[in-house]
Amino acid sequence: APMTLPTFADACPRTGGPTLATPGPTVNAGSDRLAIAGTLVTLTATANDPLGVALTNFQWTQIAGPTVALTTGGTPSAPSAQFIAPQGPVLLTFEVSVTNANGLSGTGQVSVSISPDIVQIVNATYDNRRNRGVLKVIATSSLPAKTKGLQLSIQATNPMRPRGAPS
């Protein structure tokens, strides 16, 4: 009798064979950062799919810290969120999840350390030459020099008006 050689299809298992995992989106939620209590914080992530599958949806979730009101925007490849930093010191952590057209998801996390700004008045002088009051204040802050969003409000009152000054 003639000999029959097995075909490639006969040699491969029909069921129960190995399954290869399909990768989902890669998500980078950005670098951890420092923010000042009371300032607007913007989180910006980036996402892509290693196989080029279209990104279709994203969602930001706060996973640690006192709850803040998140406003989200952007696109699935560049999701963003904003919130007003609460009183500190406190650490907030957020997670962004991005889903592709095949229903696979990837996530990324970012933490924001909220610091109260401690301002110390170093020196304050008032110069009233020519009835033009000039208040000069030198202050230091507990925050790093590169911190954005710093504002210093000073209210000066002088109960003694110079003679002849309008009331």
mmCIF file of C-alpha atoms in Angstrom:
data_model
loop_
_atom_site.group_PDB
_atom_site.id
_atom_site.type_symbol
_atom_site.label_atom_id
_atom_site.label_comp_id
_atom_site.label_asym_id
_atom_site.label_seq_id
_atom_site.Cartn_x
_atom_site.Cartn_y
_atom_site.Cartn_z
ATOM 1 C CA ALA A 1 0.000 0.000 0.000
ATOM 2 C CA PRO A 2 1.216 3.459 -0.794
ATOM 3 C CA MET A 3 2.409 5.554 2.115
ATOM 4 C CA THR A 4 0.468 8.754 2.956
ATOM 5 C CA LEU A 5 2.472 11.719 4.225
ATOM 6 C CA PRO A 6 0.828 14.007 6.800
ATOM 7 C CA THR A 7 0.052 17.510 5.635
ATOM 8 C CA PHE A 8 0.932 20.647 7.573
ATOM 9 C CA ALA A 9 -2.725 21.066 8.547
ATOM 10 C CA ASP A 10 -2.747 17.560 10.029
ATOM 11 C CA ALA A 11 0.310 18.383 12.150
ATOM 12 C CA CYS A 12 -1.223 21.545 13.692
ATOM 13 C CA PRO A 13 -3.742 21.224 16.497
ATOM 14 C CA ARG A 14 -7.249 22.254 15.493
ATOM 15 C CA THR A 15 -8.363 23.392 18.980
ATOM 16 C CA GLY A 16 -6.751 24.208 22.259
ATOM 17 C CA GLY A 17 -3.572 25.572 20.684
ATOM 18 C CA PRO A 18 -1.573 28.489 22.020
ATOM 19 C CA THR A 19 -3.205 31.904 21.955
ATOM 20 C CA LEU A 20 -1.135 35.008 21.343
ATOM 21 C CA ALA A 21 -2.087 38.097 23.346
ATOM 22 C CA THR A 22 -2.953 41.137 21.273
ATOM 23 C CA PRO A 23 -1.497 44.283 22.816
ATOM 24 C CA GLY A 24 -3.814 47.126 23.702
ATOM 25 C CA PRO A 25 -3.037 50.864 23.598
ATOM 26 C CA THR A 26 0.085 52.250 25.249
ATOM 27 C CA VAL A 27 -0.754 55.169 27.550
ATOM 28 C CA ASN A 28 1.541 57.734 29.199
ATOM 29 C CA ALA A 29 -0.313 59.927 31.723
ATOM 30 C CA GLY A 30 2.597 62.365 32.053
ATOM 31 C CA SER A 31 5.104 63.074 34.805
ATOM 32 C CA ASP A 32 4.181 63.399 38.452
ATOM 33 C CA ARG A 33 4.079 67.054 39.466
ATOM 34 C CA LEU A 34 3.687 69.690 42.150
ATOM 35 C CA ALA A 35 0.806 72.198 42.194
ATOM 36 C CA ILE A 36 -0.252 75.069 44.421
ATOM 37 C CA ALA A 37 -3.537 74.951 46.326
ATOM 38 C CA GLY A 38 -6.187 76.984 44.508
ATOM 39 C CA THR A 39 -4.546 76.881 41.058
ATOM 40 C CA LEU A 40 -5.832 75.285 37.841
ATOM 41 C CA VAL A 41 -4.033 71.997 37.105
ATOM 42 C CA THR A 42 -4.022 70.498 33.594
ATOM 43 C CA LEU A 43 -3.185 66.843 33.031
ATOM 44 C CA THR A 44 -2.237 65.794 29.499
ATOM 45 C CA ALA A 45 -1.643 62.194 28.462
ATOM 46 C CA THR A 46 -0.516 60.589 25.224
ATOM 47 C CA ALA A 47 -1.689 57.280 23.794
ATOM 48 C CA ASN A 48 -1.055 55.139 20.743
ATOM 49 C CA ASP A 49 -1.785 51.621 19.594
ATOM 50 C CA PRO A 50 1.283 49.520 18.735
ATOM 51 C CA LEU A 51 -0.653 47.746 15.961
ATOM 52 C CA GLY A 52 -2.158 50.947 14.562
ATOM 53 C CA VAL A 53 -5.716 50.125 15.661
ATOM 54 C CA ALA A 54 -7.818 53.303 15.947
ATOM 55 C CA LEU A 55 -8.201 54.747 19.440
ATOM 56 C CA THR A 56 -11.877 55.342 20.112
ATOM 57 C CA ASN A 57 -12.455 56.353 23.721
ATOM 58 C CA PHE A 58 -10.774 57.616 26.911
ATOM 59 C CA GLN A 59 -11.724 58.148 30.539
ATOM 60 C CA TRP A 60 -9.984 59.900 33.446
ATOM 61 C CA THR A 61 -10.614 58.603 36.978
ATOM 62 C CA GLN A 62 -9.350 59.919 40.299
ATOM 63 C CA ILE A 63 -8.021 56.972 42.303
ATOM 64 C CA ALA A 64 -6.529 58.657 45.405
ATOM 65 C CA GLY A 65 -6.858 61.834 47.444
ATOM 66 C CA PRO A 66 -9.767 64.131 48.269
ATOM 67 C CA THR A 67 -12.250 64.245 45.392
ATOM 68 C CA VAL A 68 -11.875 67.076 42.881
ATOM 69 C CA ALA A 69 -14.177 68.031 40.008
ATOM 70 C CA LEU A 70 -12.494 66.873 36.784
ATOM 71 C CA THR A 71 -13.227 68.503 33.451
ATOM 72 C CA THR A 72 -12.035 66.292 30.602
ATOM 73 C CA GLY A 73 -11.225 67.047 26.998
ATOM 74 C CA GLY A 74 -8.864 66.260 24.185
ATOM 75 C CA THR A 75 -8.880 63.186 21.981
ATOM 76 C CA PRO A 76 -8.207 59.485 22.623
ATOM 77 C CA SER A 77 -4.607 59.987 21.465
ATOM 78 C CA ALA A 78 -4.146 63.111 23.650
ATOM 79 C CA PRO A 79 -6.641 62.977 26.533
ATOM 80 C CA SER A 80 -6.596 65.865 29.008
ATOM 81 C CA ALA A 81 -8.244 66.766 32.300
ATOM 82 C CA GLN A 82 -8.342 69.884 34.480
ATOM 83 C CA PHE A 83 -9.195 70.593 38.100
ATOM 84 C CA ILE A 84 -8.690 73.237 40.775
ATOM 85 C CA ALA A 85 -6.080 72.082 43.292
ATOM 86 C CA PRO A 86 -7.603 71.624 46.767
ATOM 87 C CA GLN A 87 -6.006 72.794 49.996
ATOM 88 C CA GLY A 88 -2.789 70.969 50.733
ATOM 89 C CA PRO A 89 -0.654 69.314 51.627
ATOM 90 C CA VAL A 90 -2.226 66.312 49.887
ATOM 91 C CA LEU A 91 -1.380 63.800 47.148
ATOM 92 C CA LEU A 92 -3.877 63.188 44.332
ATOM 93 C CA THR A 93 -3.564 60.285 41.863
ATOM 94 C CA PHE A 94 -5.367 59.981 38.531
ATOM 95 C CA GLU A 95 -5.662 57.195 35.987
ATOM 96 C CA VAL A 96 -6.500 57.564 32.321
ATOM 97 C CA SER A 97 -7.818 54.596 30.350
ATOM 98 C CA VAL A 98 -7.757 54.574 26.541
ATOM 99 C CA THR A 99 -9.707 52.026 24.462
ATOM 100 C CA ASN A 100 -9.106 51.012 20.844
ATOM 101 C CA ALA A 101 -11.593 49.937 18.142
ATOM 102 C CA ASN A 102 -11.097 46.260 19.124
ATOM 103 C CA GLY A 103 -12.208 46.987 22.705
ATOM 104 C CA LEU A 104 -8.729 46.612 24.202
ATOM 105 C CA SER A 105 -7.610 49.173 26.800
ATOM 106 C CA GLY A 106 -4.410 50.561 28.228
ATOM 107 C CA THR A 107 -3.960 52.748 31.292
ATOM 108 C CA GLY A 108 -1.530 55.281 32.722
ATOM 109 C CA GLN A 109 -1.300 57.022 36.089
ATOM 110 C CA VAL A 110 -0.066 60.407 37.280
ATOM 111 C CA SER A 111 0.188 61.899 40.778
ATOM 112 C CA VAL A 112 -0.104 65.557 41.723
ATOM 113 C CA SER A 113 1.295 66.739 45.053
ATOM 114 C CA ILE A 114 -0.641 69.758 46.294
ATOM 115 C CA SER A 115 1.344 72.170 48.433
ATOM 116 C CA PRO A 116 0.111 75.182 50.333
ATOM 117 C CA ASP A 117 2.207 78.190 49.437
ATOM 118 C CA ILE A 118 3.859 79.557 52.535
ATOM 119 C CA VAL A 119 4.852 83.151 51.871
ATOM 120 C CA GLN A 120 7.065 84.996 54.301
ATOM 121 C CA ILE A 121 7.430 88.765 54.143
ATOM 122 C CA VAL A 122 11.145 89.516 54.349
ATOM 123 C CA ASN A 123 10.965 93.291 54.105
ATOM 124 C CA ALA A 124 8.291 95.904 53.449
ATOM 125 C CA THR A 125 8.845 99.622 52.960
ATOM 126 C CA TYR A 126 6.485 102.451 52.159
ATOM 127 C CA ASP A 127 7.703 105.547 50.363
ATOM 128 C CA ASN A 128 5.346 108.526 50.160
ATOM 129 C CA ARG A 129 7.529 111.018 48.323
ATOM 130 C CA ARG A 130 5.538 113.571 46.350
ATOM 131 C CA ASN A 131 2.300 112.091 47.726
ATOM 132 C CA ARG A 132 2.766 109.058 45.483
ATOM 133 C CA GLY A 133 2.700 106.111 47.830
ATOM 134 C CA VAL A 134 4.892 103.207 46.782
ATOM 135 C CA LEU A 135 4.808 99.973 48.710
ATOM 136 C CA LYS A 136 7.778 97.707 48.133
ATOM 137 C CA VAL A 137 7.517 94.160 49.462
ATOM 138 C CA ILE A 138 10.168 91.468 49.355
ATOM 139 C CA ALA A 139 8.816 87.998 50.056
ATOM 140 C CA THR A 140 9.951 84.406 49.830
ATOM 141 C CA SER A 141 7.850 81.386 48.944
ATOM 142 C CA SER A 142 8.120 77.765 50.030
ATOM 143 C CA LEU A 143 7.619 76.617 46.443
ATOM 144 C CA PRO A 144 10.313 75.955 43.820
ATOM 145 C CA ALA A 145 11.340 78.962 41.701
ATOM 146 C CA LYS A 146 9.996 77.350 38.504
ATOM 147 C CA THR A 147 6.471 76.945 39.928
ATOM 148 C CA LYS A 148 3.893 78.571 37.655
ATOM 149 C CA GLY A 149 0.747 80.350 38.743
ATOM 150 C CA LEU A 150 2.119 82.225 41.731
ATOM 151 C CA GLN A 151 0.167 85.318 42.708
ATOM 152 C CA LEU A 152 0.749 87.586 45.651
ATOM 153 C CA SER A 153 -2.025 89.907 46.747
ATOM 154 C CA ILE A 154 -1.275 92.628 49.264
ATOM 155 C CA GLN A 155 -3.734 95.010 50.782
ATOM 156 C CA ALA A 156 -2.178 97.971 52.525
ATOM 157 C CA THR A 157 -4.101 100.381 54.653
ATOM 158 C CA ASN A 158 -2.837 103.644 55.997
ATOM 159 C CA PRO A 159 -5.167 105.217 58.550
ATOM 160 C CA MET A 160 -3.079 108.385 58.586
ATOM 161 C CA ARG A 161 -3.484 110.496 55.472
ATOM 162 C CA PRO A 162 -0.883 113.144 54.676
ATOM 163 C CA ARG A 163 -2.096 116.696 55.284
ATOM 164 C CA GLY A 164 -4.015 118.085 52.376
ATOM 165 C CA ALA A 165 -4.600 114.614 50.840
ATOM 166 C CA PRO A 166 -8.137 114.117 49.512
ATOM 167 C CA SER A 167 -10.352 111.889 51.644
#
